[in-house]
Amino acid sequence: ATSGTVNFTNSTQMTRDSMFNLIGWHAAPSFHYYEWNFGDGSAVSNVVNPSHAFNTPGVYTVSLKSTIVGWSDTCYDIKKMQISVGLNVSADSLVNVTCNGLPDGSVVAAGSGGAGQYIYCLGGEVYFPITHFINLGAGTFTLHVIDSLGCSATTEFTINQPPAISFSVSMV
């Protein structure tokens, strides 16, 4: 993936009542209740629950500034978190089974985007920092990846096999 859109949910609990927060009275026009900085150099957003499209995969530090403008003071709090964008996994160097029923297929997992330091799994149960899966029989598999921030992605691939050798004997 070359980009990703992330939906953000603001769970800030603060008063927006104009009796306590002058932003609601429009007495403080240069202030906003919320200011989202997406960490990618784009303009900030003052939307309560914004969506943002990141153009490049990677790790971004997103911050939310919540502000109260009181009668005698201005209070604010800033919360930051890192997010992983554009995590992807592909099944590369696929090797099909060489003889019907023989488990000698293989695949190489390749993670990209996101937060790097990937761990991989076939089937979604046990993850390893290895990329080469061997001794695979014919079938369809789901390849999973998790990055260092705990985000995940999957892809499916199929290991094929040749038809079984068959013969028939006829009596003459």
GROMACS .gro file of N, CA and C in nm:
model
  516
    1ALA      N    1   0.085  -0.119   0.000
    1ALA     CA    2   0.000   0.000   0.000
    1ALA      C    3   0.088   0.124   0.000
    2THR      N    4   0.045   0.225  -0.067
    2THR     CA    5   0.123   0.347  -0.072
    2THR      C    6   0.063   0.457   0.015
    3SER      N    7  -0.055   0.435   0.066
    3SER     CA    8  -0.117   0.536   0.151
    3SER      C    9  -0.217   0.468   0.242
    4GLY      N   10  -0.277   0.545   0.327
    4GLY     CA   11  -0.381   0.491   0.414
    4GLY      C   12  -0.464   0.602   0.473
    5THR      N   13  -0.593   0.576   0.487
    5THR     CA   14  -0.682   0.671   0.552
    5THR      C   15  -0.714   0.619   0.690
    6VAL      N   16  -0.699   0.705   0.789
    6VAL     CA   17  -0.721   0.667   0.928
    6VAL      C   18  -0.836   0.751   0.983
    7ASN      N   19  -0.929   0.685   1.052
    7ASN     CA   20  -1.038   0.754   1.121
    7ASN      C   21  -1.000   0.768   1.268
    8PHE      N   22  -1.006   0.889   1.320
    8PHE     CA   23  -0.969   0.916   1.458
    8PHE      C   24  -1.095   0.941   1.541
    9THR      N   25  -1.094   0.890   1.664
    9THR     CA   26  -1.205   0.910   1.757
    9THR      C   27  -1.154   0.987   1.877
   10ASN      N   28  -1.216   1.099   1.904
   10ASN     CA   29  -1.180   1.185   2.016
   10ASN      C   30  -1.260   1.142   2.138
   11SER      N   31  -1.191   1.100   2.243
   11SER     CA   32  -1.260   1.060   2.366
   11SER      C   33  -1.240   1.161   2.478
   12THR      N   34  -1.204   1.284   2.442
   12THR     CA   35  -1.184   1.390   2.540
   12THR      C   36  -1.314   1.420   2.614
   13GLN      N   37  -1.305   1.431   2.745
   13GLN     CA   38  -1.421   1.470   2.825
   13GLN      C   39  -1.393   1.607   2.884
   14MET      N   40  -1.458   1.707   2.826
   14MET     CA   41  -1.442   1.845   2.876
   14MET      C   42  -1.569   1.922   2.844
   15THR      N   43  -1.587   2.028   2.916
   15THR     CA   44  -1.708   2.108   2.895
   15THR      C   45  -1.693   2.196   2.772
   16ARG      N   46  -1.801   2.202   2.697
   16ARG     CA   47  -1.807   2.296   2.585
   16ARG      C   48  -1.912   2.403   2.616
   17ASP      N   49  -1.961   2.403   2.739
   17ASP     CA   50  -2.061   2.500   2.784
   17ASP      C   51  -1.998   2.638   2.787
   18SER      N   52  -2.060   2.736   2.722
   18SER     CA   53  -2.002   2.871   2.711
   18SER      C   54  -1.993   2.942   2.846
   19MET      N   55  -2.062   2.893   2.947
   19MET     CA   56  -2.049   2.953   3.080
   19MET      C   57  -1.910   2.925   3.138
   20PHE      N   58  -1.850   2.812   3.100
   20PHE     CA   59  -1.721   2.773   3.154
   20PHE      C   60  -1.609   2.776   3.051
   21ASN      N   61  -1.645   2.768   2.924
   21ASN     CA   62  -1.545   2.764   2.818
   21ASN      C   63  -1.579   2.874   2.718
   22LEU      N   64  -1.500   2.980   2.714
   22LEU     CA   65  -1.529   3.097   2.632
   22LEU      C   66  -1.522   3.069   2.482
   23ILE      N   67  -1.463   2.956   2.443
   23ILE     CA   68  -1.461   2.923   2.301
   23ILE      C   69  -1.605   2.912   2.252
   24GLY      N   70  -1.692   2.857   2.334
   24GLY     CA   71  -1.832   2.844   2.298
   24GLY      C   72  -1.903   2.978   2.285
   25TRP      N   73  -1.849   3.082   2.342
   25TRP     CA   74  -1.906   3.216   2.336
   25TRP      C   75  -1.850   3.295   2.220
   26HIS      N   76  -1.757   3.236   2.151
   26HIS     CA   77  -1.685   3.302   2.042
   26HIS      C   78  -1.608   3.424   2.092
   27ALA      N   79  -1.581   3.427   2.224
   27ALA     CA   80  -1.502   3.537   2.280
   27ALA      C   81  -1.354   3.512   2.257
   28ALA      N   82  -1.320   3.391   2.215
   28ALA     CA   83  -1.180   3.358   2.189
   28ALA      C   84  -1.170   3.302   2.046
   29PRO      N   85  -1.179   3.389   1.944
   29PRO     CA   86  -1.186   3.342   1.807
   29PRO      C   87  -1.061   3.269   1.756
   30SER      N   88  -0.947   3.291   1.820
   30SER     CA   89  -0.826   3.225   1.772
   30SER      C   90  -0.808   3.086   1.832
   31PHE      N   91  -0.901   3.044   1.917
   31PHE     CA   92  -0.893   2.913   1.981
   31PHE      C   93  -0.995   2.818   1.921
   32HIS      N   94  -0.966   2.691   1.930
   32HIS     CA   95  -1.059   2.586   1.890
   32HIS      C   96  -1.064   2.484   2.004
   33TYR      N   97  -1.177   2.417   2.016
   33TYR     CA   98  -1.186   2.313   2.118
   33TYR      C   99  -1.079   2.207   2.096
   34TYR      N  100  -1.062   2.167   1.970
   34TYR     CA  101  -0.972   2.056   1.938
   34TYR      C  102  -0.880   2.095   1.824
   35GLU      N  103  -0.757   2.047   1.833
   35GLU     CA  104  -0.659   2.069   1.727
   35GLU      C  105  -0.582   1.940   1.705
   36TRP      N  106  -0.607   1.876   1.591
   36TRP     CA  107  -0.538   1.752   1.555
   36TRP      C  108  -0.419   1.784   1.468
   37ASN      N  109  -0.302   1.731   1.504
   37ASN     CA  110  -0.183   1.740   1.421
   37ASN      C  111  -0.149   1.597   1.382
   38PHE      N  112  -0.149   1.568   1.252
   38PHE     CA  113  -0.132   1.432   1.204
   38PHE      C  114   0.013   1.390   1.186
   39GLY      N  115   0.107   1.481   1.210
   39GLY     CA  116   0.248   1.445   1.209
   39GLY      C  117   0.309   1.427   1.071
   40ASP      N  118   0.236   1.465   0.967
   40ASP     CA  119   0.289   1.448   0.831
   40ASP      C  120   0.307   1.581   0.757
   41GLY      N  121   0.301   1.691   0.830
   41GLY     CA  122   0.320   1.822   0.768
   41GLY      C  123   0.195   1.883   0.707
   42SER      N  124   0.083   1.811   0.714
   42SER     CA  125  -0.042   1.864   0.659
   42SER      C  126  -0.103   1.964   0.758
   43ALA      N  127  -0.205   2.036   0.713
   43ALA     CA  128  -0.274   2.133   0.798
   43ALA      C  129  -0.342   2.062   0.915
   44VAL      N  130  -0.350   2.131   1.028
   44VAL     CA  131  -0.419   2.075   1.144
   44VAL      C  132  -0.569   2.073   1.117
   45SER      N  133  -0.639   1.989   1.192
   45SER     CA  134  -0.784   1.978   1.179
   45SER      C  135  -0.847   2.014   1.313
   46ASN      N  136  -0.959   2.085   1.307
   46ASN     CA  137  -1.033   2.121   1.428
   46ASN      C  138  -1.163   2.041   1.439
   47VAL      N  139  -1.177   1.938   1.358
   47VAL     CA  140  -1.295   1.852   1.361
   47VAL      C  141  -1.286   1.763   1.484
   48VAL      N  142  -1.399   1.730   1.545
   48VAL     CA  143  -1.401   1.648   1.665
   48VAL      C  144  -1.344   1.509   1.635
   49ASN      N  145  -1.395   1.441   1.534
   49ASN     CA  146  -1.352   1.306   1.496
   49ASN      C  147  -1.312   1.305   1.349
   50PRO      N  148  -1.189   1.345   1.318
   50PRO     CA  149  -1.151   1.357   1.177
   50PRO      C  150  -1.109   1.226   1.113
   51SER      N  151  -1.107   1.226   0.981
   51SER     CA  152  -1.042   1.123   0.900
   51SER      C  153  -0.926   1.192   0.831
   52HIS      N  154  -0.817   1.120   0.814
   52HIS     CA  155  -0.701   1.180   0.749
   52HIS      C  156  -0.636   1.079   0.656
   53ALA      N  157  -0.604   1.123   0.535
   53ALA     CA  158  -0.536   1.038   0.437
   53ALA      C  159  -0.386   1.065   0.443
   54PHE      N  160  -0.310   0.961   0.475
   54PHE     CA  161  -0.165   0.969   0.475
   54PHE      C  162  -0.116   0.924   0.337
   55ASN      N  163  -0.026   1.001   0.278
   55ASN     CA  164   0.020   0.974   0.142
   55ASN      C  165   0.135   0.874   0.135
   56THR      N  166   0.205   0.854   0.246
   56THR     CA  167   0.321   0.767   0.248
   56THR      C  168   0.312   0.670   0.364
   57PRO      N  169   0.337   0.540   0.341
   57PRO     CA  170   0.336   0.445   0.452
   57PRO      C  171   0.445   0.479   0.554
   58GLY      N  172   0.423   0.442   0.678
   58GLY     CA  173   0.524   0.465   0.781
   58GLY      C  174   0.461   0.485   0.916
   59VAL      N  175   0.541   0.543   1.007
   59VAL     CA  176   0.498   0.569   1.144
   59VAL      C  177   0.484   0.720   1.161
   60TYR      N  178   0.372   0.760   1.219
   60TYR     CA  179   0.344   0.902   1.242
   60TYR      C  180   0.307   0.924   1.388
   61THR      N  181   0.351   1.037   1.444
   61THR     CA  182   0.310   1.076   1.578
   61THR      C  183   0.196   1.175   1.563
   62VAL      N  184   0.078   1.134   1.606
   62VAL     CA  185  -0.043   1.216   1.595
   62VAL      C  186  -0.071   1.277   1.732
   63SER      N  187  -0.107   1.405   1.735
   63SER     CA  188  -0.138   1.469   1.863
   63SER      C  189  -0.275   1.536   1.857
   64LEU      N  190  -0.340   1.537   1.971
   64LEU     CA  191  -0.468   1.606   1.989
   64LEU      C  192  -0.453   1.704   2.104
   65LYS      N  193  -0.478   1.831   2.075
   65LYS     CA  194  -0.474   1.937   2.177
   65LYS      C  195  -0.618   1.975   2.206
   66SER      N  196  -0.661   1.961   2.332
   66SER     CA  197  -0.796   2.001   2.376
   66SER      C  198  -0.781   2.125   2.463
   67THR      N  199  -0.863   2.227   2.433
   67THR     CA  200  -0.845   2.357   2.498
   67THR      C  201  -0.974   2.405   2.565
   68ILE      N  202  -0.956   2.463   2.682
   68ILE     CA  203  -1.063   2.536   2.751
   68ILE      C  204  -1.011   2.678   2.776
   69VAL      N  205  -1.085   2.777   2.729
   69VAL     CA  206  -1.051   2.916   2.756
   69VAL      C  207  -1.146   2.963   2.866
   70GLY      N  208  -1.090   2.979   2.986
   70GLY     CA  209  -1.171   3.020   3.100
   70GLY      C  210  -1.176   3.170   3.114
   71TRP      N  211  -1.242   3.216   3.219
   71TRP     CA  212  -1.255   3.360   3.242
   71TRP      C  213  -1.122   3.423   3.278
   72SER      N  214  -1.034   3.348   3.342
   72SER     CA  215  -0.907   3.407   3.383
   72SER      C  216  -0.784   3.330   3.334
   73ASP      N  217  -0.806   3.217   3.269
   73ASP     CA  218  -0.691   3.137   3.229
   73ASP      C  219  -0.729   3.047   3.111
   74THR      N  220  -0.629   3.001   3.041
   74THR     CA  221  -0.648   2.906   2.933
   74THR      C  222  -0.584   2.774   2.974
   75CYS      N  223  -0.659   2.666   2.963
   75CYS     CA  224  -0.608   2.533   2.996
   75CYS      C  225  -0.612   2.447   2.871
   76TYR      N  226  -0.512   2.364   2.858
   76TYR     CA  227  -0.514   2.270   2.746
   76TYR      C  228  -0.439   2.143   2.787
   77ASP      N  229  -0.465   2.040   2.715
   77ASP     CA  230  -0.397   1.913   2.735
   77ASP      C  231  -0.366   1.857   2.598
   78ILE      N  232  -0.248   1.799   2.584
   78ILE     CA  233  -0.207   1.740   2.457
   78ILE      C  234  -0.181   1.591   2.479
   79LYS      N  235  -0.244   1.511   2.396
   79LYS     CA  236  -0.222   1.366   2.397
   79LYS      C  237  -0.158   1.328   2.265
   80LYS      N  238  -0.056   1.241   2.272
   80LYS     CA  239   0.015   1.197   2.151
   80LYS      C  240   0.015   1.045   2.144
   81MET      N  241   0.014   0.996   2.022
   81MET     CA  242   0.031   0.852   2.002
   81MET      C  243   0.092   0.827   1.865
   82GLN      N  244   0.163   0.715   1.856
   82GLN     CA  245   0.219   0.676   1.727
   82GLN      C  246   0.121   0.583   1.658
   83ILE      N  247   0.109   0.602   1.528
   83ILE     CA  248   0.025   0.513   1.448
   83ILE      C  249   0.107   0.457   1.332
   84SER      N  250   0.065   0.342   1.286
   84SER     CA  251   0.128   0.274   1.174
   84SER      C  252   0.035   0.285   1.054
   85VAL      N  253   0.088   0.329   0.940
   85VAL     CA  254   0.007   0.350   0.820
   85VAL      C  255   0.065   0.270   0.704
   86GLY      N  256  -0.022   0.208   0.628
   86GLY     CA  257   0.018   0.144   0.503
   86GLY      C  258   0.087   0.010   0.518
   87LEU      N  259   0.065  -0.062   0.630
   87LEU     CA  260   0.125  -0.193   0.648
   87LEU      C  261   0.071  -0.289   0.542
   88ASN      N  262   0.162  -0.365   0.482
   88ASN     CA  263   0.124  -0.459   0.377
   88ASN      C  264   0.213  -0.582   0.388
   89VAL      N  265   0.163  -0.694   0.342
   89VAL     CA  266   0.244  -0.816   0.335
   89VAL      C  267   0.220  -0.882   0.201
   90SER      N  268   0.326  -0.938   0.143
   90SER     CA  269   0.311  -1.010   0.018
   90SER      C  270   0.378  -1.147   0.030
   91ALA      N  271   0.329  -1.240  -0.050
   91ALA     CA  272   0.384  -1.375  -0.056
   91ALA      C  273   0.474  -1.381  -0.180
   92ASP      N  274   0.604  -1.376  -0.158
   92ASP     CA  275   0.701  -1.372  -0.269
   92ASP      C  276   0.771  -1.507  -0.283
   93SER      N  277   0.840  -1.524  -0.394
   93SER     CA  278   0.921  -1.644  -0.421
   93SER      C  279   0.843  -1.772  -0.393
   94LEU      N  280   0.723  -1.776  -0.442
   94LEU     CA  281   0.634  -1.891  -0.422
   94LEU      C  282   0.687  -2.012  -0.499
   95VAL      N  283   0.702  -2.127  -0.429
   95VAL     CA  284   0.745  -2.252  -0.492
   95VAL      C  285   0.634  -2.354  -0.474
   96ASN      N  286   0.581  -2.402  -0.585
   96ASN     CA  287   0.475  -2.502  -0.580
   96ASN      C  288   0.530  -2.640  -0.546
   97VAL      N  289   0.441  -2.729  -0.504
   97VAL     CA  290   0.475  -2.867  -0.474
   97VAL      C  291   0.528  -2.933  -0.602
   98THR      N  292   0.634  -3.015  -0.591
   98THR     CA  293   0.695  -3.076  -0.710
   98THR      C  294   0.629  -3.207  -0.751
   99CYS      N  295   0.568  -3.277  -0.655
   99CYS     CA  296   0.506  -3.406  -0.685
   99CYS      C  297   0.377  -3.414  -0.605
  100ASN      N  298   0.272  -3.460  -0.665
  100ASN     CA  299   0.140  -3.466  -0.601
  100ASN      C  300   0.150  -3.529  -0.462
  101GLY      N  301   0.100  -3.456  -0.363
  101GLY     CA  302   0.097  -3.507  -0.226
  101GLY      C  303   0.224  -3.481  -0.146
  102LEU      N  304   0.328  -3.430  -0.208
  102LEU     CA  305   0.454  -3.406  -0.139
  102LEU      C  306   0.453  -3.266  -0.077
  103PRO      N  307   0.486  -3.253   0.052
  103PRO     CA  308   0.486  -3.119   0.115
  103PRO      C  309   0.622  -3.050   0.099
  104ASP      N  310   0.654  -3.006  -0.023
  104ASP     CA  311   0.782  -2.938  -0.045
  104ASP      C  312   0.765  -2.799  -0.106
  105GLY      N  313   0.648  -2.739  -0.088
  105GLY     CA  314   0.627  -2.603  -0.135
  105GLY      C  315   0.686  -2.504  -0.035
  106SER      N  316   0.704  -2.380  -0.079
  106SER     CA  317   0.757  -2.277   0.011
  106SER      C  318   0.714  -2.138  -0.035
  107VAL      N  319   0.732  -2.043   0.056
  107VAL     CA  320   0.699  -1.904   0.028
  107VAL      C  321   0.789  -1.816   0.114
  108VAL      N  322   0.817  -1.695   0.063
  108VAL     CA  323   0.892  -1.595   0.139
  108VAL      C  324   0.797  -1.479   0.167
  109ALA      N  325   0.783  -1.446   0.295
  109ALA     CA  326   0.697  -1.334   0.337
  109ALA      C  327   0.775  -1.204   0.326
  110ALA      N  328   0.708  -1.098   0.279
  110ALA     CA  329   0.772  -0.967   0.266
  110ALA      C  330   0.678  -0.860   0.320
  111GLY      N  331   0.712  -0.803   0.435
  111GLY     CA  332   0.635  -0.694   0.493
  111GLY      C  333   0.685  -0.561   0.441
  112SER      N  334   0.595  -0.462   0.435
  112SER     CA  335   0.634  -0.327   0.393
  112SER      C  336   0.541  -0.227   0.459
  113GLY      N  337   0.587  -0.102   0.464
  113GLY     CA  338   0.507   0.004   0.527
  113GLY      C  339   0.502  -0.015   0.676
  114GLY      N  340   0.409   0.054   0.740
  114GLY     CA  341   0.392   0.037   0.884
  114GLY      C  342   0.516   0.071   0.963
  115ALA      N  343   0.536  -0.002   1.074
  115ALA     CA  344   0.640   0.032   1.171
  115ALA      C  345   0.760  -0.062   1.168
  116GLY      N  346   0.778  -0.140   1.064
  116GLY     CA  347   0.898  -0.223   1.054
  116GLY      C  348   0.908  -0.326   1.165
  117GLN      N  349   1.020  -0.398   1.169
  117GLN     CA  350   1.042  -0.508   1.264
  117GLN      C  351   0.920  -0.600   1.265
  118TYR      N  352   0.901  -0.667   1.154
  118TYR     CA  353   0.783  -0.750   1.134
  118TYR      C  354   0.800  -0.889   1.192
  119ILE      N  355   0.687  -0.948   1.234
  119ILE     CA  356   0.681  -1.090   1.265
  119ILE      C  357   0.570  -1.150   1.180
  120TYR      N  358   0.588  -1.278   1.142
  120TYR     CA  359   0.499  -1.341   1.043
  120TYR      C  360   0.440  -1.470   1.097
  121CYS      N  361   0.330  -1.510   1.033
  121CYS     CA  362   0.261  -1.632   1.073
  121CYS      C  363   0.179  -1.685   0.956
  122LEU      N  364   0.171  -1.819   0.947
  122LEU     CA  365   0.076  -1.882   0.856
  122LEU      C  366  -0.037  -1.936   0.943
  123GLY      N  367  -0.157  -1.893   0.922
  123GLY     CA  368  -0.270  -1.943   0.998
  123GLY      C  369  -0.313  -1.858   1.116
  124GLY      N  370  -0.236  -1.760   1.155
  124GLY     CA  371  -0.279  -1.664   1.257
  124GLY      C  372  -0.260  -1.704   1.402
  125GLU      N  373  -0.175  -1.804   1.433
  125GLU     CA  374  -0.161  -1.845   1.572
  125GLU      C  375  -0.026  -1.811   1.633
  126VAL      N  376   0.083  -1.862   1.577
  126VAL     CA  377   0.216  -1.841   1.633
  126VAL      C  378   0.298  -1.758   1.535
  127TYR      N  379   0.355  -1.648   1.585
  127TYR     CA  380   0.430  -1.555   1.501
  127TYR      C  381   0.580  -1.570   1.525
  128PHE      N  382   0.657  -1.552   1.416
  128PHE     CA  383   0.802  -1.563   1.421
  128PHE      C  384   0.864  -1.449   1.340
  129PRO      N  385   0.988  -1.412   1.372
  129PRO     CA  386   1.056  -1.310   1.291
  129PRO      C  387   1.122  -1.370   1.167
  130ILE      N  388   1.076  -1.486   1.123
  130ILE     CA  389   1.130  -1.549   1.003
  130ILE      C  390   1.044  -1.514   0.883
  131THR      N  391   1.105  -1.518   0.765
  131THR     CA  392   1.031  -1.483   0.644
  131THR      C  393   1.013  -1.600   0.549
  132HIS      N  394   1.084  -1.710   0.570
  132HIS     CA  395   1.081  -1.822   0.476
  132HIS      C  396   1.004  -1.938   0.539
  133PHE      N  397   0.892  -1.975   0.477
  133PHE     CA  398   0.810  -2.086   0.526
  133PHE      C  399   0.828  -2.203   0.428
  134ILE      N  400   0.865  -2.319   0.482
  134ILE     CA  401   0.896  -2.434   0.397
  134ILE      C  402   0.808  -2.553   0.434
  135ASN      N  403   0.822  -2.661   0.357
  135ASN     CA  404   0.749  -2.787   0.379
  135ASN      C  405   0.599  -2.767   0.373
  136LEU      N  406   0.554  -2.686   0.278
  136LEU     CA  407   0.412  -2.661   0.263
  136LEU      C  408   0.353  -2.756   0.160
  137GLY      N  409   0.237  -2.813   0.193
  137GLY     CA  410   0.163  -2.895   0.098
  137GLY      C  411   0.076  -2.806   0.012
  138ALA      N  412   0.007  -2.867  -0.083
  138ALA     CA  413  -0.081  -2.790  -0.170
  138ALA      C  414  -0.197  -2.733  -0.089
  139GLY      N  415  -0.241  -2.612  -0.124
  139GLY     CA  416  -0.355  -2.552  -0.057
  139GLY      C  417  -0.347  -2.400  -0.061
  140THR      N  418  -0.449  -2.339  -0.004
  140THR     CA  419  -0.456  -2.193   0.008
  140THR      C  420  -0.423  -2.156   0.151
  141PHE      N  421  -0.334  -2.060   0.168
  141PHE     CA  422  -0.284  -2.020   0.299
  141PHE      C  423  -0.309  -1.871   0.321
  142THR      N  424  -0.321  -1.832   0.447
  142THR     CA  425  -0.329  -1.690   0.483
  142THR      C  426  -0.200  -1.653   0.554
  143LEU      N  427  -0.129  -1.556   0.499
  143LEU     CA  428  -0.004  -1.507   0.555
  143LEU      C  429  -0.035  -1.381   0.636
  144HIS      N  430   0.008  -1.380   0.761
  144HIS     CA  431  -0.017  -1.268   0.852
  144HIS      C  432   0.115  -1.197   0.883
  145VAL      N  433   0.108  -1.066   0.904
  145VAL     CA  434   0.222  -0.988   0.951
  145VAL      C  435   0.174  -0.895   1.061
  146ILE      N  436   0.260  -0.874   1.162
  146ILE     CA  437   0.236  -0.775   1.268
  146ILE      C  438   0.360  -0.687   1.274
  147ASP      N  439   0.339  -0.555   1.281
  147ASP     CA  440   0.455  -0.465   1.290
  147ASP      C  441   0.485  -0.433   1.437
  148SER      N  442   0.586  -0.350   1.460
  148SER     CA  443   0.632  -0.323   1.597
  148SER      C  444   0.532  -0.241   1.680
  149LEU      N  445   0.429  -0.184   1.617
  149LEU     CA  446   0.325  -0.114   1.693
  149LEU      C  447   0.201  -0.201   1.714
  150GLY      N  448   0.206  -0.327   1.668
  150GLY     CA  449   0.094  -0.419   1.687
  150GLY      C  450  -0.011  -0.416   1.578
  151CYS      N  451   0.012  -0.342   1.471
  151CYS     CA  452  -0.082  -0.340   1.360
  151CYS      C  453  -0.061  -0.464   1.274
  152SER      N  454  -0.166  -0.507   1.205
  152SER     CA  455  -0.156  -0.633   1.129
  152SER      C  456  -0.212  -0.618   0.988
  153ALA      N  457  -0.167  -0.708   0.902
  153ALA     CA  458  -0.215  -0.717   0.764
  153ALA      C  459  -0.208  -0.863   0.723
  154THR      N  460  -0.288  -0.900   0.623
  154THR     CA  461  -0.288  -1.039   0.573
  154THR      C  462  -0.295  -1.041   0.421
  155THR      N  463  -0.255  -1.154   0.367
  155THR     CA  464  -0.273  -1.182   0.225
  155THR      C  465  -0.289  -1.332   0.209
  156GLU      N  466  -0.358  -1.372   0.105
  156GLU     CA  467  -0.374  -1.514   0.076
  156GLU      C  468  -0.287  -1.553  -0.042
  157PHE      N  469  -0.240  -1.678  -0.042
  157PHE     CA  470  -0.166  -1.731  -0.155
  157PHE      C  471  -0.198  -1.879  -0.167
  158THR      N  472  -0.172  -1.935  -0.284
  158THR     CA  473  -0.202  -2.075  -0.309
  158THR      C  474  -0.077  -2.148  -0.355
  159ILE      N  475  -0.053  -2.263  -0.294
  159ILE     CA  476   0.052  -2.355  -0.338
  159ILE      C  477  -0.018  -2.461  -0.422
  160ASN      N  478   0.024  -2.476  -0.546
  160ASN     CA  479  -0.036  -2.574  -0.637
  160ASN      C  480   0.049  -2.700  -0.642
  161GLN      N  481  -0.011  -2.805  -0.696
  161GLN     CA  482   0.062  -2.931  -0.714
  161GLN      C  483   0.024  -2.991  -0.849
  162PRO      N  484   0.113  -3.070  -0.905
  162PRO     CA  485   0.078  -3.134  -1.032
  162PRO      C  486  -0.024  -3.245  -1.008
  163PRO      N  487  -0.091  -3.288  -1.114
  163PRO     CA  488  -0.188  -3.397  -1.096
  163PRO      C  489  -0.115  -3.525  -1.056
  164ALA      N  490  -0.189  -3.609  -0.989
  164ALA     CA  491  -0.134  -3.738  -0.947
  164ALA      C  492  -0.105  -3.823  -1.071
  165ILE      N  493  -0.003  -3.905  -1.059
  165ILE     CA  494   0.028  -3.999  -1.167
  165ILE      C  495  -0.076  -4.109  -1.163
  166SER      N  496  -0.135  -4.137  -1.276
  166SER     CA  497  -0.235  -4.243  -1.279
  166SER      C  498  -0.210  -4.332  -1.399
  167PHE      N  499  -0.244  -4.453  -1.387
  167PHE     CA  500  -0.233  -4.545  -1.499
  167PHE      C  501  -0.343  -4.647  -1.487
  168SER      N  502  -0.367  -4.711  -1.594
  168SER     CA  503  -0.469  -4.815  -1.592
  168SER      C  504  -0.413  -4.939  -1.664
  169VAL      N  505  -0.459  -5.051  -1.623
  169VAL     CA  506  -0.415  -5.178  -1.681
  169VAL      C  507  -0.535  -5.240  -1.749
  170SER      N  508  -0.514  -5.282  -1.868
  170SER     CA  509  -0.625  -5.349  -1.937
  170SER      C  510  -0.581  -5.492  -1.969
  171MET      N  511  -0.669  -5.580  -1.951
  171MET     CA  512  -0.643  -5.723  -1.977
  171MET      C  513  -0.673  -5.751  -2.124
  172VAL      N  514  -0.586  -5.822  -2.187
  172VAL     CA  515  -0.608  -5.858  -2.326
  172VAL      C  516  -0.641  -6.004  -2.341
   0.00000   0.00000   0.00000
